[in-house]
mmCIF file of C-alpha atoms in Angstrom:
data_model
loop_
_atom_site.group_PDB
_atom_site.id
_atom_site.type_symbol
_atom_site.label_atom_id
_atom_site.label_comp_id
_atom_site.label_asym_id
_atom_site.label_seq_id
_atom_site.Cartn_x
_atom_site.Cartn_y
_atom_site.Cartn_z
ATOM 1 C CA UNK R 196 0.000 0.000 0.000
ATOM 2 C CA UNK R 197 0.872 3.738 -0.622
ATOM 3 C CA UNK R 198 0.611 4.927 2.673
ATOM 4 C CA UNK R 199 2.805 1.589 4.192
ATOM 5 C CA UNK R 200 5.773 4.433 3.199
ATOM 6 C CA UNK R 201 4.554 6.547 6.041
ATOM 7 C CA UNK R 202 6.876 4.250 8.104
ATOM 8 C CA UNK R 203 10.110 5.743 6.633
ATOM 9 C CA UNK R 204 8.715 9.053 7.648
ATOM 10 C CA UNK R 205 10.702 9.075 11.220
ATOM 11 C CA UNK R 206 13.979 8.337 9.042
ATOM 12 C CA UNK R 207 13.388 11.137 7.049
ATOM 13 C CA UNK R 208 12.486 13.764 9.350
ATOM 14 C CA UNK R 209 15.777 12.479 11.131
ATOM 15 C CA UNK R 210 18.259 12.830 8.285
ATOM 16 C CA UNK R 211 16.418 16.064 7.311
ATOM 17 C CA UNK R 212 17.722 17.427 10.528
ATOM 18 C CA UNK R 213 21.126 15.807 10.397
ATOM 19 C CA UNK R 214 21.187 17.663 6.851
ATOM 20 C CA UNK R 215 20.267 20.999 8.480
ATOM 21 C CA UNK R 216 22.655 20.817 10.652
ATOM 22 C CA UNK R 217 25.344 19.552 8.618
ATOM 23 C CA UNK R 218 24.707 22.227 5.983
ATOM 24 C CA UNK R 219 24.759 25.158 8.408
ATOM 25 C CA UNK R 220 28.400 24.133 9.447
ATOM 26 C CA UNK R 221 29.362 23.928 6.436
ATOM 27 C CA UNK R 222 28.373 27.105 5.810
ATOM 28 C CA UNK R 223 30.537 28.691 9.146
ATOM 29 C CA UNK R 224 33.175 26.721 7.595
ATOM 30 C CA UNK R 225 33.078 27.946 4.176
ATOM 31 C CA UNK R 226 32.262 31.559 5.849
ATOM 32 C CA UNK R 227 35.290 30.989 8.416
ATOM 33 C CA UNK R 228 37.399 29.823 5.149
ATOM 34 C CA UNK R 229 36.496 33.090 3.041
ATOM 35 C CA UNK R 230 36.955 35.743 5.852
ATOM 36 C CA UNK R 231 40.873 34.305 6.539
ATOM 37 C CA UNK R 232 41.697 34.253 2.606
ATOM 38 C CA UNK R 233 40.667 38.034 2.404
ATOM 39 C CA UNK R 234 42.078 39.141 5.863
ATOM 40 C CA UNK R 235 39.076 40.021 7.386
ATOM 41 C CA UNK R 236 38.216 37.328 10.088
ATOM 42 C CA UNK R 237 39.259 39.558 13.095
ATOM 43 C CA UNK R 238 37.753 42.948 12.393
ATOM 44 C CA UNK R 239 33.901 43.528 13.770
ATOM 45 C CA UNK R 240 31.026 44.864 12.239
ATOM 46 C CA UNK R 241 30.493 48.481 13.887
ATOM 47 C CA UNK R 242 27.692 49.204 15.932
ATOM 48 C CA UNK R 243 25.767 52.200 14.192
ATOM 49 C CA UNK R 244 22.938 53.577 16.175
ATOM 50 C CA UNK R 245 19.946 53.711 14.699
ATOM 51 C CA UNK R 246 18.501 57.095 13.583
ATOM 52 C CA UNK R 247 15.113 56.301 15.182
ATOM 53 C CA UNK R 248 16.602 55.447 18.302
ATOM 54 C CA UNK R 249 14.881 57.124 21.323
ATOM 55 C CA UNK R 250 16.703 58.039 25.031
ATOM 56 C CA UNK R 251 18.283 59.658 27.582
ATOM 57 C CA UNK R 252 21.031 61.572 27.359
ATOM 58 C CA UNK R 253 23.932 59.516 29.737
ATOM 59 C CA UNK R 254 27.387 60.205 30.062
ATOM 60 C CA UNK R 255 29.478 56.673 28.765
ATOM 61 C CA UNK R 256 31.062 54.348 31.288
ATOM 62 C CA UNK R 257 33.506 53.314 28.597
ATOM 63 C CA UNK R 258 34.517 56.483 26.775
ATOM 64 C CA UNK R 259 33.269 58.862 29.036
ATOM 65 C CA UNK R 260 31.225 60.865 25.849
ATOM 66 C CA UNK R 261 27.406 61.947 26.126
ATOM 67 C CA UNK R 262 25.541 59.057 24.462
ATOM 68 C CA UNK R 263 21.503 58.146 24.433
ATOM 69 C CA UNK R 264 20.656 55.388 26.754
ATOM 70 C CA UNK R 265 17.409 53.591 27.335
ATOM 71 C CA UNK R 266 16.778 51.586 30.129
ATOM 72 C CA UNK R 267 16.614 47.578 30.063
ATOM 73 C CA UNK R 268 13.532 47.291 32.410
ATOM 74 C CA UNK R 269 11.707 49.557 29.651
ATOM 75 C CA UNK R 270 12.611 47.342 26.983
ATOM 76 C CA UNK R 271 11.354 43.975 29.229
ATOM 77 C CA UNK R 272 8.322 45.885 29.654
ATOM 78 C CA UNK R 273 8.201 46.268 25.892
ATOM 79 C CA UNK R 274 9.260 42.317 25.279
ATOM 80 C CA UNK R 275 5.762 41.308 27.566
ATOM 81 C CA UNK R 276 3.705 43.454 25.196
ATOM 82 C CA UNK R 277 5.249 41.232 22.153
ATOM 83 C CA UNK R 278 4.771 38.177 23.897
ATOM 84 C CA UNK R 279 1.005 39.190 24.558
ATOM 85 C CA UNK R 280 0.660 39.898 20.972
ATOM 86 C CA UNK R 281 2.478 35.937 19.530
ATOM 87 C CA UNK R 282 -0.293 34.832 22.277
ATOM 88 C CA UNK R 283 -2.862 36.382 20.735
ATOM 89 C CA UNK R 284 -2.127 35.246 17.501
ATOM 90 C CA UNK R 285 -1.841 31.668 18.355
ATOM 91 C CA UNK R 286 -5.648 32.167 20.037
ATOM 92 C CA UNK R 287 -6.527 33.647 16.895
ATOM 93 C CA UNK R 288 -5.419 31.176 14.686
ATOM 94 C CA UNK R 289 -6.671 28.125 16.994
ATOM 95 C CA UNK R 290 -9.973 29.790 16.192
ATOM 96 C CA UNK R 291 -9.436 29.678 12.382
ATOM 97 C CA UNK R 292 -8.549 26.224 12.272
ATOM 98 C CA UNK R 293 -11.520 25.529 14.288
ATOM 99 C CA UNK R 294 -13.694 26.699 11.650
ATOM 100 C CA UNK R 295 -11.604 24.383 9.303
ATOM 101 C CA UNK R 296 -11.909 21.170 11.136
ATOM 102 C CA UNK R 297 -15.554 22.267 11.225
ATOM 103 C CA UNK R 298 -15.085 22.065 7.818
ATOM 104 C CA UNK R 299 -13.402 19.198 7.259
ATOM 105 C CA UNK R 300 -15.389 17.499 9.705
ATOM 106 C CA UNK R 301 -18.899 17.942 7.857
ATOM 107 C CA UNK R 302 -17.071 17.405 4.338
ATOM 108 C CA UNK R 303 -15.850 14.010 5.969
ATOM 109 C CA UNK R 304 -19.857 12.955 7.690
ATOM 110 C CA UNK R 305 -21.694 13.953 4.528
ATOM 111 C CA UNK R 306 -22.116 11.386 1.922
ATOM 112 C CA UNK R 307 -20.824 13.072 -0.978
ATOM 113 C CA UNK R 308 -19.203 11.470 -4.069
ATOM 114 C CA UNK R 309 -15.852 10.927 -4.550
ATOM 115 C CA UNK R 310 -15.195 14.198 -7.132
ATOM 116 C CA UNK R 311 -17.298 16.501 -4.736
ATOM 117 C CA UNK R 312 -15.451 15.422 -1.759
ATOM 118 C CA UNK R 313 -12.468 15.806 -3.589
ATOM 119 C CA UNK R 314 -13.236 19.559 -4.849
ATOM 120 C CA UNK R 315 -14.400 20.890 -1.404
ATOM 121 C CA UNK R 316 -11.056 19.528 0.173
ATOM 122 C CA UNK R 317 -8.899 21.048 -2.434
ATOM 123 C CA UNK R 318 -11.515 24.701 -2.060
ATOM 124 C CA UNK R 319 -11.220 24.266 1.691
ATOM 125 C CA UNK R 320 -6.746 23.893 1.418
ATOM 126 C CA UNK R 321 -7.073 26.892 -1.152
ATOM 127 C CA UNK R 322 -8.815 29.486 0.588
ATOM 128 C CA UNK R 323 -6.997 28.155 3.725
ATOM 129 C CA UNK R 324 -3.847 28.885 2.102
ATOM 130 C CA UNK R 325 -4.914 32.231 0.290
ATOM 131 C CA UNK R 326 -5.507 33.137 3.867
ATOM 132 C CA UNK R 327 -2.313 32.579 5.216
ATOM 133 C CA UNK R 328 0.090 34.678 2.714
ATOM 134 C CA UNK R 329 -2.830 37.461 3.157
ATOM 135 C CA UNK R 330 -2.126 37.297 7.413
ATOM 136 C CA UNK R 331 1.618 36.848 6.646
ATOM 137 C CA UNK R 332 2.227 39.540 4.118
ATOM 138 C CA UNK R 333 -0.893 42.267 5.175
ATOM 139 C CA UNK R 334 -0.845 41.716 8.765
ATOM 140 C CA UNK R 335 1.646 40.013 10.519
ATOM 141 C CA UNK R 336 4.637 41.280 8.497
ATOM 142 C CA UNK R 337 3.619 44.875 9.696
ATOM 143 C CA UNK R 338 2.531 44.104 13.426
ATOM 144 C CA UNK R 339 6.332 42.652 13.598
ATOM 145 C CA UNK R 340 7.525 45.762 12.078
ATOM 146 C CA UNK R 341 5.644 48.070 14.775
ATOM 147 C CA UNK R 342 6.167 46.155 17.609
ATOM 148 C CA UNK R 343 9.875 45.940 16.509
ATOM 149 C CA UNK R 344 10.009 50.283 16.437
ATOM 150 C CA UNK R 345 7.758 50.051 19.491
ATOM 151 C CA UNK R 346 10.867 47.772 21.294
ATOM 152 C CA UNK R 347 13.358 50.861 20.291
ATOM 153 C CA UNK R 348 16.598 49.093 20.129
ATOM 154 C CA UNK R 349 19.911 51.084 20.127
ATOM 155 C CA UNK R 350 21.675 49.315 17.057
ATOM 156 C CA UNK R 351 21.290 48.739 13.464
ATOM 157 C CA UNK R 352 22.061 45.482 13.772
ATOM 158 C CA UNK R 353 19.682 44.579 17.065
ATOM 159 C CA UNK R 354 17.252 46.157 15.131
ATOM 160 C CA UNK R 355 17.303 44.195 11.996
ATOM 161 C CA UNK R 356 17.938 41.074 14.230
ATOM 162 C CA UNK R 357 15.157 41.253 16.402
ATOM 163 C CA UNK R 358 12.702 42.107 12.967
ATOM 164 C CA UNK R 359 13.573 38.796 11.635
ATOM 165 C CA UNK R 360 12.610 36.969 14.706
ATOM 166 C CA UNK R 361 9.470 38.382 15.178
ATOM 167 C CA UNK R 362 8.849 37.855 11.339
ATOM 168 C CA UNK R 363 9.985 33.978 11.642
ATOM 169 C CA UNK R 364 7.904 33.614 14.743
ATOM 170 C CA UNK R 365 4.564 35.249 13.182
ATOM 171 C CA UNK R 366 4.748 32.944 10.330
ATOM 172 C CA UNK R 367 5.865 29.984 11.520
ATOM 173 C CA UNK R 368 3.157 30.147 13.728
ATOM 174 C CA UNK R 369 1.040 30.994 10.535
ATOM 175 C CA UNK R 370 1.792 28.520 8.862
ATOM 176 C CA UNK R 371 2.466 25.582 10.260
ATOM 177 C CA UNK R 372 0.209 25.298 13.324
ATOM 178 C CA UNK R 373 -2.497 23.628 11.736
ATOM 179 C CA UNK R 374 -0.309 21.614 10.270
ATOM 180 C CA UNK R 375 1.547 20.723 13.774
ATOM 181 C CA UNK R 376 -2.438 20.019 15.351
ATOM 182 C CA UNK R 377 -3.335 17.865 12.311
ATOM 183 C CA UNK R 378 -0.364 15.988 12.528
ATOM 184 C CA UNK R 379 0.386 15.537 16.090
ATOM 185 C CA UNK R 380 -3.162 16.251 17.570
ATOM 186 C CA UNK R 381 -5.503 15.170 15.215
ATOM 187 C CA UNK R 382 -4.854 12.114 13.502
ATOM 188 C CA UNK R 383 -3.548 9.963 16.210
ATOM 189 C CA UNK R 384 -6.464 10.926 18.599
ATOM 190 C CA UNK R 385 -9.031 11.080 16.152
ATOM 191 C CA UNK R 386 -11.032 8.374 17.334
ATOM 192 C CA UNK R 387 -10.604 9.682 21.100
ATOM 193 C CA UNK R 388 -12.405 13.655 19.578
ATOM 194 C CA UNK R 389 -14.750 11.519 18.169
ATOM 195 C CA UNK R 390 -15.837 10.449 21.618
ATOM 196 C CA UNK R 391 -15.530 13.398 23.633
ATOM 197 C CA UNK R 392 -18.281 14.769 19.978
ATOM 198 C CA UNK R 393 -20.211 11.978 20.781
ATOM 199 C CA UNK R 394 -20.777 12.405 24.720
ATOM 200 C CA UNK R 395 -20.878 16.115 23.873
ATOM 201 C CA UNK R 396 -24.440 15.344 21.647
ATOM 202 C CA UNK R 397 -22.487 15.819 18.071
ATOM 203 C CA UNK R 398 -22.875 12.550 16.435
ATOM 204 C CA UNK R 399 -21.351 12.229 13.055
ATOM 205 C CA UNK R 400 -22.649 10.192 9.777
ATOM 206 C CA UNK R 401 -19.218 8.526 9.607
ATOM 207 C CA UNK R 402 -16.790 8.123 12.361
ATOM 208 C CA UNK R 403 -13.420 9.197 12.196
ATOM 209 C CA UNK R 404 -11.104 7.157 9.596
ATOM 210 C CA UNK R 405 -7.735 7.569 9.788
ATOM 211 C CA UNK R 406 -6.892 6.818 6.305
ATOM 212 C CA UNK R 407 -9.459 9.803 5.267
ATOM 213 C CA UNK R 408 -7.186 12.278 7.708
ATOM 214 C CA UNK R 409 -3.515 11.380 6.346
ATOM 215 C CA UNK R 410 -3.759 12.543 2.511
ATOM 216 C CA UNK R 411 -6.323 15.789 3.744
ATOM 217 C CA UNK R 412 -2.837 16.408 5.270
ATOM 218 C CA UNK R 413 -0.990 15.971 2.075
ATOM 219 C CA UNK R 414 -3.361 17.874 0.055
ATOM 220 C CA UNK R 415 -3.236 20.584 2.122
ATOM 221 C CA UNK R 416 0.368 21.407 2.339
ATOM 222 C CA UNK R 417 0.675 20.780 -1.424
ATOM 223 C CA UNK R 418 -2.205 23.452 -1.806
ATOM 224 C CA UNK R 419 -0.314 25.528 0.674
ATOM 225 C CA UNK R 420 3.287 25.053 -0.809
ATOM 226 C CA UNK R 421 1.867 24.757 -4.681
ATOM 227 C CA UNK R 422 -0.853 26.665 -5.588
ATOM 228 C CA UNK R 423 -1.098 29.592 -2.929
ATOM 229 C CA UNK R 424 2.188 29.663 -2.553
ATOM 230 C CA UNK R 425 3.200 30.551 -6.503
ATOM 231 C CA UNK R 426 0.108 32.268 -7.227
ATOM 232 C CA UNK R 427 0.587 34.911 -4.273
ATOM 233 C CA UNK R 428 3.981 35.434 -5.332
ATOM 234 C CA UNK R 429 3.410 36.046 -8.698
ATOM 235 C CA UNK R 430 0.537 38.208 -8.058
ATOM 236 C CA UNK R 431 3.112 40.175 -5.588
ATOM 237 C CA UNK R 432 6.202 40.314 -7.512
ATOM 238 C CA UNK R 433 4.369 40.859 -10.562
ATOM 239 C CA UNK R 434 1.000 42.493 -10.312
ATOM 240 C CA UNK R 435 1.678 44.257 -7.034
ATOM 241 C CA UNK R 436 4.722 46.795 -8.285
ATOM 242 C CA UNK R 437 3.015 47.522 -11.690
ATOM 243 C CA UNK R 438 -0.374 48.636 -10.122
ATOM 244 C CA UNK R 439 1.867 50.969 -7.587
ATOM 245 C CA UNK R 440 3.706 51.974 -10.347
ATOM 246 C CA UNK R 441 0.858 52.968 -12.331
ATOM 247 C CA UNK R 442 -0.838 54.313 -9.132
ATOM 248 C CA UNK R 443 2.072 56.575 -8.490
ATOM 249 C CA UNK R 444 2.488 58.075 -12.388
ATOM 250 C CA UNK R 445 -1.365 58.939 -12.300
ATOM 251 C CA UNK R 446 -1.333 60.758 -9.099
ATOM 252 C CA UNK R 447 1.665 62.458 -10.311
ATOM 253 C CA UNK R 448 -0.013 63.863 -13.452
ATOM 254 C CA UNK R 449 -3.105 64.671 -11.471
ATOM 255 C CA UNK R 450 -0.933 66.915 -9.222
ATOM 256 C CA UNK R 451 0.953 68.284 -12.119
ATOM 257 C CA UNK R 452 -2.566 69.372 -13.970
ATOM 258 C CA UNK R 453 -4.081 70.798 -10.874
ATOM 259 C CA UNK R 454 -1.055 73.150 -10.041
ATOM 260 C CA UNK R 455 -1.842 76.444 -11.765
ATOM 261 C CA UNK R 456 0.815 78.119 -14.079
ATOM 262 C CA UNK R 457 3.643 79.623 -12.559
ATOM 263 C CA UNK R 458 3.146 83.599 -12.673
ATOM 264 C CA UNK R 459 4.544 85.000 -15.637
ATOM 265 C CA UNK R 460 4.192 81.546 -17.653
ATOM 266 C CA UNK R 461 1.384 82.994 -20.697
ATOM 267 C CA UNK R 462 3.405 85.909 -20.872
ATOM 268 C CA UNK R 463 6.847 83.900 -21.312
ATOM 269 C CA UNK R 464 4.661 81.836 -23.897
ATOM 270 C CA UNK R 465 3.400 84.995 -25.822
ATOM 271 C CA UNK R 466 6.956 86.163 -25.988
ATOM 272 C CA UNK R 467 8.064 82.894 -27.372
ATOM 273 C CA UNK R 468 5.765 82.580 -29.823
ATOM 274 C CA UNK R 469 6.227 86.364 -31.257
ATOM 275 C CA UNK R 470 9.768 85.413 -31.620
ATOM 276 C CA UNK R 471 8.653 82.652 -33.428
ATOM 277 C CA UNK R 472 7.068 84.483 -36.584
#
């Protein structure tokens, strides 16, 4: 059988990480290798302050000179509100797939062909997946960006280090949490949810099958990583930037036909055009 191959799944999520690994020291090495050949493996990036950077003024402890300073227990202060906002998300997006299993649940009781059944699983990964690059790229991408300004760290570099954290957190969290429920939550206490349903009053057509549960997980990461994936890139690299683009040219030539002629302009023009004849 197809799915007998889901045994050598342990094996490869094992080597995949042995690969990650692997690959990242490789990297340092290669990295490590390139910075000796050019002569460059002992000097240290500067720390440029960032021009939004907010403080106090504060005499150094190491060179003595007037610098800005912000205080730590501000910025732990600042850390809580972020990690009230990550919670919020994950309660958020508990709720959405909530209304998926709901979903999936009444696609998987109702006695629909195989085609239909089919169709509404693929609609139901689709507009699941639209969903996701519309949070990642229209919401969460920007709430990391404010709460990143709203954390006001000193450095460039901080800056741009915490960003990508909060980005990778947002949509890993995005992403892959109904993926980590299905997986870890859902199929291999299916039976016991169908239960708890059942004691709860909400009886089912069908009970829960296992073998119904395993390629709705396939089918919705390859809608996820396929479909949504390419089409919301294309339609952001691509249709995005031209519509701006165009946007910005028309606004431009509406404020260059509503500004009235400079003074002197018709008279210049009269001028111009006696020398003409």
């Amino acid at each position: 059988r197809w799915w007998g191959a889901e045994r050598l799944l342990p094996l490869y999520a094992v080597f995949l990480v042995f690969w990650a690994v692997g690959l990242c020291k490789a990297w340092q090495r290669h990295e490590t290798t390139l910075a000796l050949q050019w002569g460059v493996a002992h000097r240290k990036q500067a720390e440029v302050v960032r021009p939004g950077f907010r403080g106090w003024p504060r005499a150094s402890p190491v060179t003595g000179e007037t610098e800005l300073y912000y205080p730590q227990h501000r910025r732990l202060a600042k850390y809580l509100v972020t990690g009230l906002v990550i919670a919020a998300q994950v309660v958020m997006m508990v709720c959405m797939i909530a209304m998926l299993y709901a979903a999936f649940f009444c696609i998987q009781s109702t006695d629909f062909s195989v085609a239909e059944s089919l169709l509404l699983n693929l609609g139901c990964s689709t507009v699941w997946g639209i969903s996701l690059e519309l949070l990642n790229w229209v919401v969460w991408s920007r709430v990391a960006a404010s709460l990143n300004r709203f954390e006001n760290h000193r450095t460039a570099a901080a800056h741009e280090t915490h960003l990508i954290a909060k980005i990778f957190v947002f949509f890993f969290i995005d992403c892959f949490l109904w993926f980590f429920l299905l997986a870890f939550f859902q199929i291999p206490f299916g039976s016991q949810i169908d239960g708890l349903l059942h004691k709860a009053g909400v009886v089912l057509d069908r009970p829960f099958e296992r073998s119904d549960w395993v390629p709705r997980l396939g089918m919705t990461i390859g809608a996820v990583l396929s479909l949504t994936q390419w089409s919301m890139l294309l339609f952001a690299d691509a249709y995005v930037p031209y519509w701006w683009s165009a946007r910005a040219k028309r606004r431009e030539a509406e404020r260059a036909s509503s500004k009235p002629p400079p003074p002197g302009a018709d008279h210049a023009a009269q001028e111009l055009g006696r020398a003409g004849e």
